[in-house]
PDB file of C-alpha atoms and ligand atoms in Angstrom:
ATOM      1  CA  UNK A 379      61.918   1.489 -38.474  1.00  0.00           C
ATOM      2  CA  UNK A 380      62.265   2.976 -35.327  1.00  0.00           C
ATOM      3  CA  UNK A 381      63.876   5.855 -36.568  1.00  0.00           C
ATOM      4  CA  UNK A 382      61.114   6.336 -39.373  1.00  0.00           C
ATOM      5  CA  UNK A 383      58.621   6.230 -36.834  1.00  0.00           C
ATOM      6  CA  UNK A 384      59.958   8.542 -34.460  1.00  0.00           C
ATOM      7  CA  UNK A 385      60.598  10.835 -37.484  1.00  0.00           C
ATOM      8  CA  UNK A 386      56.901  10.392 -38.633  1.00  0.00           C
ATOM      9  CA  UNK A 387      55.679  11.214 -35.076  1.00  0.00           C
ATOM     10  CA  UNK A 388      57.866  14.271 -35.001  1.00  0.00           C
ATOM     11  CA  UNK A 389      56.337  15.579 -38.146  1.00  0.00           C
ATOM     12  CA  UNK A 390      53.047  15.255 -37.004  1.00  0.00           C
ATOM     13  CA  UNK A 391      53.447  16.706 -33.854  1.00  0.00           C
ATOM     14  CA  UNK A 392      55.176  20.018 -35.517  1.00  0.00           C
ATOM     15  CA  UNK A 393      52.011  20.155 -38.019  1.00  0.00           C
ATOM     16  CA  UNK A 394      49.869  20.198 -34.882  1.00  0.00           C
ATOM     17  CA  UNK A 395      51.895  22.813 -33.123  1.00  0.00           C
ATOM     18  CA  UNK A 396      52.244  24.956 -36.126  1.00  0.00           C
ATOM     19  CA  UNK A 397      48.320  25.028 -36.616  1.00  0.00           C
ATOM     20  CA  UNK A 398      47.858  25.908 -32.969  1.00  0.00           C
ATOM     21  CA  UNK A 399      50.723  28.606 -33.012  1.00  0.00           C
ATOM     22  CA  UNK A 400      48.644  29.996 -35.788  1.00  0.00           C
ATOM     23  CA  UNK A 401      45.436  30.443 -33.450  1.00  0.00           C
ATOM     24  CA  UNK A 402      47.084  30.666 -30.165  1.00  0.00           C
ATOM     25  CA  UNK A 403      48.913  34.114 -31.255  1.00  0.00           C
ATOM     26  CA  UNK A 404      44.897  35.305 -31.535  1.00  0.00           C
ATOM     27  CA  UNK A 405      43.871  33.616 -28.435  1.00  0.00           C
ATOM     28  CA  UNK A 406      46.741  34.574 -25.927  1.00  0.00           C
ATOM     29  CA  UNK A 407      45.752  38.139 -26.525  1.00  0.00           C
ATOM     30  CA  UNK A 408      42.058  37.290 -25.647  1.00  0.00           C
ATOM     31  CA  UNK A 409      43.340  35.564 -22.469  1.00  0.00           C
ATOM     32  CA  UNK A 410      45.142  38.768 -21.224  1.00  0.00           C
ATOM     33  CA  UNK A 411      41.438  39.638 -20.732  1.00  0.00           C
ATOM     34  CA  UNK A 412      40.743  43.279 -21.677  1.00  0.00           C
ATOM     35  CA  UNK A 413      42.955  43.398 -24.791  1.00  0.00           C
ATOM     36  CA  UNK A 414      40.616  45.128 -27.626  1.00  0.00           C
ATOM     37  CA  UNK A 415      39.320  43.317 -30.285  1.00  0.00           C
ATOM     38  CA  UNK A 416      41.347  45.525 -32.547  1.00  0.00           C
ATOM     39  CA  UNK A 417      44.415  44.203 -31.142  1.00  0.00           C
ATOM     40  CA  UNK A 418      43.660  40.504 -31.149  1.00  0.00           C
ATOM     41  CA  UNK A 419      42.542  40.865 -34.811  1.00  0.00           C
ATOM     42  CA  UNK A 420      45.849  42.711 -35.787  1.00  0.00           C
ATOM     43  CA  UNK A 421      47.707  39.656 -34.011  1.00  0.00           C
ATOM     44  CA  UNK A 422      46.358  37.028 -36.160  1.00  0.00           C
ATOM     45  CA  UNK A 423      42.959  35.795 -37.635  1.00  0.00           C
ATOM     46  CA  UNK A 424      42.176  39.059 -39.758  1.00  0.00           C
ATOM     47  CA  UNK A 425      45.114  38.245 -41.951  1.00  0.00           C
ATOM     48  CA  UNK A 426      43.321  35.183 -43.099  1.00  0.00           C
ATOM     49  CA  UNK A 427      40.428  37.146 -44.241  1.00  0.00           C
ATOM     50  CA  UNK A 428      40.060  38.343 -48.154  1.00  0.00           C
ATOM     51  CA  UNK A 429      40.911  41.806 -48.474  1.00  0.00           C
ATOM     52  CA  UNK A 430      39.285  42.604 -51.818  1.00  0.00           C
ATOM     53  CA  UNK A 431      36.348  45.363 -51.543  1.00  0.00           C
ATOM     54  CA  UNK A 432      33.639  43.049 -52.377  1.00  0.00           C
ATOM     55  CA  UNK A 433      34.682  40.047 -50.524  1.00  0.00           C
ATOM     56  CA  UNK A 434      32.178  39.032 -47.608  1.00  0.00           C
ATOM     57  CA  UNK A 435      33.340  39.449 -44.200  1.00  0.00           C
ATOM     58  CA  UNK A 436      33.336  36.430 -42.305  1.00  0.00           C
ATOM     59  CA  UNK A 437      32.711  35.888 -38.736  1.00  0.00           C
ATOM     60  CA  UNK A 438      32.100  32.734 -36.479  1.00  0.00           C
ATOM     61  CA  UNK A 439      29.954  32.299 -33.395  1.00  0.00           C
ATOM     62  CA  UNK A 440      30.907  29.940 -31.013  1.00  0.00           C
ATOM     63  CA  UNK A 441      28.615  28.790 -28.103  1.00  0.00           C
ATOM     64  CA  UNK A 442      30.364  26.758 -24.918  1.00  0.00           C
ATOM     65  CA  UNK A 443      29.064  24.732 -22.033  1.00  0.00           C
ATOM     66  CA  UNK A 444      25.925  23.081 -23.819  1.00  0.00           C
ATOM     67  CA  UNK A 445      23.802  21.485 -24.649  1.00  0.00           C
ATOM     68  CA  UNK A 446      21.108  22.954 -22.886  1.00  0.00           C
ATOM     69  CA  UNK A 447      17.327  21.569 -23.067  1.00  0.00           C
ATOM     70  CA  UNK A 448      15.708  24.910 -22.969  1.00  0.00           C
ATOM     71  CA  UNK A 449      18.311  27.171 -24.331  1.00  0.00           C
ATOM     72  CA  UNK A 450      19.812  25.273 -27.348  1.00  0.00           C
ATOM     73  CA  UNK A 451      16.827  24.386 -29.073  1.00  0.00           C
ATOM     74  CA  UNK A 452      15.612  27.809 -29.405  1.00  0.00           C
ATOM     75  CA  UNK A 453      19.058  28.832 -30.606  1.00  0.00           C
ATOM     76  CA  UNK A 454      18.815  26.312 -33.333  1.00  0.00           C
ATOM     77  CA  UNK A 455      15.859  27.268 -34.446  1.00  0.00           C
ATOM     78  CA  UNK A 456      16.737  30.919 -34.832  1.00  0.00           C
ATOM     79  CA  UNK A 457      20.063  30.138 -36.397  1.00  0.00           C
ATOM     80  CA  UNK A 458      18.139  27.859 -39.016  1.00  0.00           C
ATOM     81  CA  UNK A 459      15.622  30.548 -39.641  1.00  0.00           C
ATOM     82  CA  UNK A 460      18.822  32.677 -40.732  1.00  0.00           C
ATOM     83  CA  UNK A 461      20.545  30.111 -42.460  1.00  0.00           C
ATOM     84  CA  UNK A 462      23.502  30.624 -40.127  1.00  0.00           C
ATOM     85  CA  UNK A 463      26.293  27.766 -39.246  1.00  0.00           C
ATOM     86  CA  UNK A 464      27.662  28.177 -35.493  1.00  0.00           C
ATOM     87  CA  UNK A 465      30.309  26.117 -33.625  1.00  0.00           C
ATOM     88  CA  UNK A 466      29.123  24.288 -30.576  1.00  0.00           C
ATOM     89  CA  UNK A 467      31.841  23.093 -27.908  1.00  0.00           C
ATOM     90  CA  UNK A 468      30.000  20.709 -25.691  1.00  0.00           C
ATOM     91  CA  UNK A 469      30.680  19.824 -22.249  1.00  0.00           C
ATOM     92  CA  UNK A 470      30.392  16.143 -21.935  1.00  0.00           C
ATOM     93  CA  UNK A 471      28.410  15.596 -18.701  1.00  0.00           C
ATOM     94  CA  UNK A 472      25.918  17.808 -20.358  1.00  0.00           C
ATOM     95  CA  UNK A 473      25.413  15.186 -23.131  1.00  0.00           C
ATOM     96  CA  UNK A 474      23.502  12.457 -21.706  1.00  0.00           C
ATOM     97  CA  UNK A 475      19.615  13.263 -21.984  1.00  0.00           C
ATOM     98  CA  UNK A 476      20.461  15.703 -24.980  1.00  0.00           C
ATOM     99  CA  UNK A 477      21.506  13.443 -27.450  1.00  0.00           C
ATOM    100  CA  UNK A 478      18.823  14.450 -29.684  1.00  0.00           C
ATOM    101  CA  UNK A 479      20.318  17.950 -29.575  1.00  0.00           C
ATOM    102  CA  UNK A 480      23.556  16.951 -30.514  1.00  0.00           C
ATOM    103  CA  UNK A 481      22.318  14.957 -33.586  1.00  0.00           C
ATOM    104  CA  UNK A 482      20.258  17.866 -34.608  1.00  0.00           C
ATOM    105  CA  UNK A 483      23.323  20.227 -34.464  1.00  0.00           C
ATOM    106  CA  UNK A 484      25.169  17.945 -36.820  1.00  0.00           C
ATOM    107  CA  UNK A 485      22.211  17.511 -39.103  1.00  0.00           C
ATOM    108  CA  UNK A 486      21.573  21.284 -39.250  1.00  0.00           C
ATOM    109  CA  UNK A 487      25.295  21.734 -40.346  1.00  0.00           C
ATOM    110  CA  UNK A 488      26.828  23.058 -37.331  1.00  0.00           C
ATOM    111  CA  UNK A 489      30.547  22.245 -36.127  1.00  0.00           C
ATOM    112  CA  UNK A 490      30.504  20.144 -32.896  1.00  0.00           C
ATOM    113  CA  UNK A 491      33.796  20.696 -31.047  1.00  0.00           C
ATOM    114  CA  UNK A 492      34.893  19.287 -27.196  1.00  0.00           C
ATOM    115  CA  UNK A 493      34.834  21.095 -24.171  1.00  0.00           C
ATOM    116  CA  UNK A 494      36.012  18.688 -22.124  1.00  0.00           C
ATOM    117  CA  UNK A 495      33.977  16.854 -19.715  1.00  0.00           C
ATOM    118  CA  UNK A 496      33.729  18.772 -16.614  1.00  0.00           C
ATOM    119  CA  UNK A 497      34.273  22.787 -16.323  1.00  0.00           C
ATOM    120  CA  UNK A 498      37.582  22.421 -14.815  1.00  0.00           C
ATOM    121  CA  UNK A 499      40.805  24.188 -15.333  1.00  0.00           C
ATOM    122  CA  UNK A 500      42.508  21.844 -17.406  1.00  0.00           C
ATOM    123  CA  UNK A 501      46.240  22.952 -16.568  1.00  0.00           C
ATOM    124  CA  UNK A 502      45.489  22.472 -12.676  1.00  0.00           C
ATOM    125  CA  UNK A 503      44.269  18.801 -13.358  1.00  0.00           C
ATOM    126  CA  UNK A 504      46.568  15.479 -13.866  1.00  0.00           C
ATOM    127  CA  UNK A 505      47.394  15.386 -17.351  1.00  0.00           C
ATOM    128  CA  UNK A 506      46.130  11.754 -17.580  1.00  0.00           C
ATOM    129  CA  UNK A 507      42.748  12.978 -16.219  1.00  0.00           C
ATOM    130  CA  UNK A 508      42.602  15.686 -18.356  1.00  0.00           C
ATOM    131  CA  UNK A 509      43.334  13.448 -21.336  1.00  0.00           C
ATOM    132  CA  UNK A 510      40.618  10.982 -19.917  1.00  0.00           C
ATOM    133  CA  UNK A 511      37.884  13.775 -19.684  1.00  0.00           C
ATOM    134  CA  UNK A 512      38.726  14.883 -23.323  1.00  0.00           C
ATOM    135  CA  UNK A 513      38.470  11.540 -24.579  1.00  0.00           C
ATOM    136  CA  UNK A 514      35.332  10.584 -22.681  1.00  0.00           C
ATOM    137  CA  UNK A 515      33.891  13.496 -24.549  1.00  0.00           C
ATOM    138  CA  UNK A 516      35.011  12.858 -27.664  1.00  0.00           C
ATOM    139  CA  UNK A 517      33.698   9.350 -27.451  1.00  0.00           C
ATOM    140  CA  UNK A 518      30.220  10.485 -26.476  1.00  0.00           C
ATOM    141  CA  UNK A 519      29.894  12.877 -29.083  1.00  0.00           C
ATOM    142  CA  UNK A 520      31.171  10.161 -31.498  1.00  0.00           C
ATOM    143  CA  UNK A 521      28.535   7.709 -30.361  1.00  0.00           C
ATOM    144  CA  UNK A 522      25.926  10.097 -31.153  1.00  0.00           C
ATOM    145  CA  UNK A 523      27.185  11.464 -34.807  1.00  0.00           C
ATOM    146  CA  UNK A 524      29.505   8.965 -35.928  1.00  0.00           C
ATOM    147  CA  UNK A 525      32.232  11.660 -35.712  1.00  0.00           C
ATOM    148  CA  UNK A 526      35.066  12.455 -33.169  1.00  0.00           C
ATOM    149  CA  UNK A 527      35.405  16.468 -32.877  1.00  0.00           C
ATOM    150  CA  UNK A 528      38.525  17.678 -34.026  1.00  0.00           C
ATOM    151  CA  UNK A 529      38.680  20.970 -32.287  1.00  0.00           C
ATOM    152  CA  UNK A 530      38.701  21.539 -28.555  1.00  0.00           C
ATOM    153  CA  UNK A 531      38.257  24.610 -26.665  1.00  0.00           C
ATOM    154  CA  UNK A 532      39.244  24.210 -23.069  1.00  0.00           C
ATOM    155  CA  UNK A 533      37.315  25.591 -20.192  1.00  0.00           C
ATOM    156  CA  UNK A 534      38.322  29.281 -19.380  1.00  0.00           C
ATOM    157  CA  UNK A 535      40.875  28.919 -22.360  1.00  0.00           C
ATOM    158  CA  UNK A 536      43.091  27.483 -19.627  1.00  0.00           C
ATOM    159  CA  UNK A 537      45.689  25.435 -21.718  1.00  0.00           C
ATOM    160  CA  UNK A 538      49.630  25.022 -22.418  1.00  0.00           C
ATOM    161  CA  UNK A 539      51.479  23.512 -24.622  1.00  0.00           C
ATOM    162  CA  UNK A 540      52.338  20.601 -22.338  1.00  0.00           C
ATOM    163  CA  UNK A 541      49.010  19.317 -22.734  1.00  0.00           C
ATOM    164  CA  UNK A 542      48.860  20.001 -26.467  1.00  0.00           C
ATOM    165  CA  UNK A 543      51.368  17.081 -27.344  1.00  0.00           C
ATOM    166  CA  UNK A 544      49.133  14.795 -25.726  1.00  0.00           C
ATOM    167  CA  UNK A 545      46.022  15.397 -27.974  1.00  0.00           C
ATOM    168  CA  UNK A 546      45.559  15.174 -31.730  1.00  0.00           C
ATOM    169  CA  UNK A 547      42.707  18.062 -31.471  1.00  0.00           C
ATOM    170  CA  UNK A 548      42.967  21.407 -32.721  1.00  0.00           C
ATOM    171  CA  UNK A 549      42.699  24.012 -29.980  1.00  0.00           C
ATOM    172  CA  UNK A 550      40.336  26.948 -30.616  1.00  0.00           C
ATOM    173  CA  UNK A 551      40.109  29.912 -28.421  1.00  0.00           C
ATOM    174  CA  UNK A 552      38.252  33.270 -29.243  1.00  0.00           C
ATOM    175  CA  UNK A 553      38.911  36.917 -30.049  1.00  0.00           C
ATOM    176  CA  UNK A 554      35.915  38.427 -28.997  1.00  0.00           C
ATOM    177  CA  UNK A 555      34.442  37.546 -25.414  1.00  0.00           C
ATOM    178  CA  UNK A 556      30.741  38.729 -25.397  1.00  0.00           C
ATOM    179  CA  UNK A 557      30.846  38.357 -21.528  1.00  0.00           C
ATOM    180  CA  UNK A 558      27.033  36.937 -21.856  1.00  0.00           C
ATOM    181  CA  UNK A 559      27.740  34.997 -18.780  1.00  0.00           C
ATOM    182  CA  UNK A 560      28.558  38.005 -16.869  1.00  0.00           C
ATOM    183  CA  UNK A 561      26.023  40.402 -18.460  1.00  0.00           C
ATOM    184  CA  UNK A 562      22.979  38.167 -18.832  1.00  0.00           C
ATOM    185  CA  UNK A 563      21.367  41.164 -20.445  1.00  0.00           C
ATOM    186  CA  UNK A 564      20.404  40.846 -24.102  1.00  0.00           C
ATOM    187  CA  UNK A 565      20.993  44.371 -25.237  1.00  0.00           C
ATOM    188  CA  UNK A 566      24.006  44.785 -23.346  1.00  0.00           C
ATOM    189  CA  UNK A 567      25.497  41.953 -24.844  1.00  0.00           C
ATOM    190  CA  UNK A 568      24.418  43.073 -28.261  1.00  0.00           C
ATOM    191  CA  UNK A 569      25.938  46.605 -27.895  1.00  0.00           C
ATOM    192  CA  UNK A 570      29.287  45.160 -26.628  1.00  0.00           C
ATOM    193  CA  UNK A 571      29.489  42.685 -29.851  1.00  0.00           C
ATOM    194  CA  UNK A 572      28.445  45.503 -32.068  1.00  0.00           C
ATOM    195  CA  UNK A 573      31.365  47.665 -30.812  1.00  0.00           C
ATOM    196  CA  UNK A 574      33.754  44.828 -30.831  1.00  0.00           C
ATOM    197  CA  UNK A 575      33.242  42.451 -33.734  1.00  0.00           C
ATOM    198  CA  UNK A 576      35.344  43.020 -37.002  1.00  0.00           C
ATOM    199  CA  UNK A 577      36.201  40.784 -40.011  1.00  0.00           C
ATOM    200  CA  UNK A 578      37.539  37.317 -39.059  1.00  0.00           C
ATOM    201  CA  UNK A 579      36.792  37.341 -35.418  1.00  0.00           C
ATOM    202  CA  UNK A 580      35.817  34.279 -33.181  1.00  0.00           C
ATOM    203  CA  UNK A 581      32.901  35.270 -30.747  1.00  0.00           C
ATOM    204  CA  UNK A 582      32.534  33.444 -27.262  1.00  0.00           C
ATOM    205  CA  UNK A 583      28.993  32.918 -26.184  1.00  0.00           C
ATOM    206  CA  UNK A 584      27.350  30.317 -24.051  1.00  0.00           C
ATOM    207  CA  UNK A 585      23.992  28.641 -25.247  1.00  0.00           C
ATOM    208  CA  UNK A 586      23.050  27.914 -21.449  1.00  0.00           C
ATOM    209  CA  UNK A 587      21.553  31.585 -20.982  1.00  0.00           C
ATOM    210  CA  UNK A 588      18.126  32.919 -22.494  1.00  0.00           C
ATOM    211  CA  UNK A 589      19.557  36.114 -22.716  1.00  0.00           C
ATOM    212  CA  UNK A 590      22.705  34.737 -24.916  1.00  0.00           C
ATOM    213  CA  UNK A 591      20.197  33.160 -27.163  1.00  0.00           C
ATOM    214  CA  UNK A 592      18.402  36.281 -27.712  1.00  0.00           C
ATOM    215  CA  UNK A 593      21.503  38.369 -28.089  1.00  0.00           C
ATOM    216  CA  UNK A 594      23.086  35.881 -30.578  1.00  0.00           C
ATOM    217  CA  UNK A 595      20.133  36.103 -32.778  1.00  0.00           C
ATOM    218  CA  UNK A 596      19.982  39.719 -32.670  1.00  0.00           C
ATOM    219  CA  UNK A 597      23.738  40.176 -33.485  1.00  0.00           C
ATOM    220  CA  UNK A 598      23.043  37.809 -36.424  1.00  0.00           C
ATOM    221  CA  UNK A 599      20.490  39.994 -37.809  1.00  0.00           C
ATOM    222  CA  UNK A 600      22.568  43.266 -37.326  1.00  0.00           C
ATOM    223  CA  UNK A 601      25.884  41.754 -38.622  1.00  0.00           C
ATOM    224  CA  UNK A 602      24.257  40.088 -41.794  1.00  0.00           C
ATOM    225  CA  UNK A 603      22.426  43.390 -42.716  1.00  0.00           C
ATOM    226  CA  UNK A 604      26.426  44.846 -42.660  1.00  0.00           C
ATOM    227  CA  UNK A 605      27.142  42.166 -45.006  1.00  0.00           C
ATOM    228  CA  UNK A 606      28.770  39.617 -42.351  1.00  0.00           C
ATOM    229  CA  UNK A 607      28.673  35.997 -43.320  1.00  0.00           C
ATOM    230  CA  UNK A 608      28.741  33.521 -40.391  1.00  0.00           C
ATOM    231  CA  UNK A 609      30.827  30.297 -40.642  1.00  0.00           C
ATOM    232  CA  UNK A 610      32.081  27.565 -38.482  1.00  0.00           C
ATOM    233  CA  UNK A 611      35.287  27.762 -37.109  1.00  0.00           C
ATOM    234  CA  UNK A 612      36.860  25.329 -39.395  1.00  0.00           C
ATOM    235  CA  UNK A 613      35.651  27.314 -42.291  1.00  0.00           C
ATOM    236  CA  UNK A 614      37.000  30.819 -40.757  1.00  0.00           C
ATOM    237  CA  UNK A 615      40.481  28.897 -40.116  1.00  0.00           C
ATOM    238  CA  UNK A 616      40.539  27.913 -43.556  1.00  0.00           C
ATOM    239  CA  UNK A 617      39.255  30.872 -45.313  1.00  0.00           C
TER     240      UNK A 617
HETATM  241 ZN1  LIG B 189      32.914  26.982 -20.855  1.00  0.00          ZN
END
């Protein structure tokens, strides 16, 4: 009995590691900072995109650090108008008082992920406090939406495999960093994205700056005009 349990647990862990390995390849490229998106795409996600000539190109917009009472509603309005679903990695400490926004995300078809409770580097914290911060955010979101998020984006993309085995969540990084937090300038963010986004990319943005919201909506318009289709990260990873 004990043996069987152990074996089963090993199989589950292997499954999670395999899933993460697929994404980690992409993410590691990004974490080496200035790697070009071409290199990153070559390393991973692009292989999952259909290659036929008339297949649409898929891309995923992801927003970290929210919800924000001012910026997030504007973003949700704009995405709804355009029929676009995005992925929101929520920070636990920003949720109290913004429960209606979290519910709205779910009702409008967006994917909700976990961005831990506070914006700390998880590899620098004690493992049990990391688990607690992630779990607290899981519970907060589930108490609003009725569903525990299955995807985790660690703050700063800071993660390692030792933390992996403690969590039954799939870690999602990104392949294009908009640098929206640094630029805080709509047209510069748009220009950067127009130059770097390709099929299969996961775009990192933050729905806590007005310039990010404006840039996100502009890039949706411009990429939709080029035939891109916006999906949530789970859809992108399945496709
Ligand atoms: Zn963040």
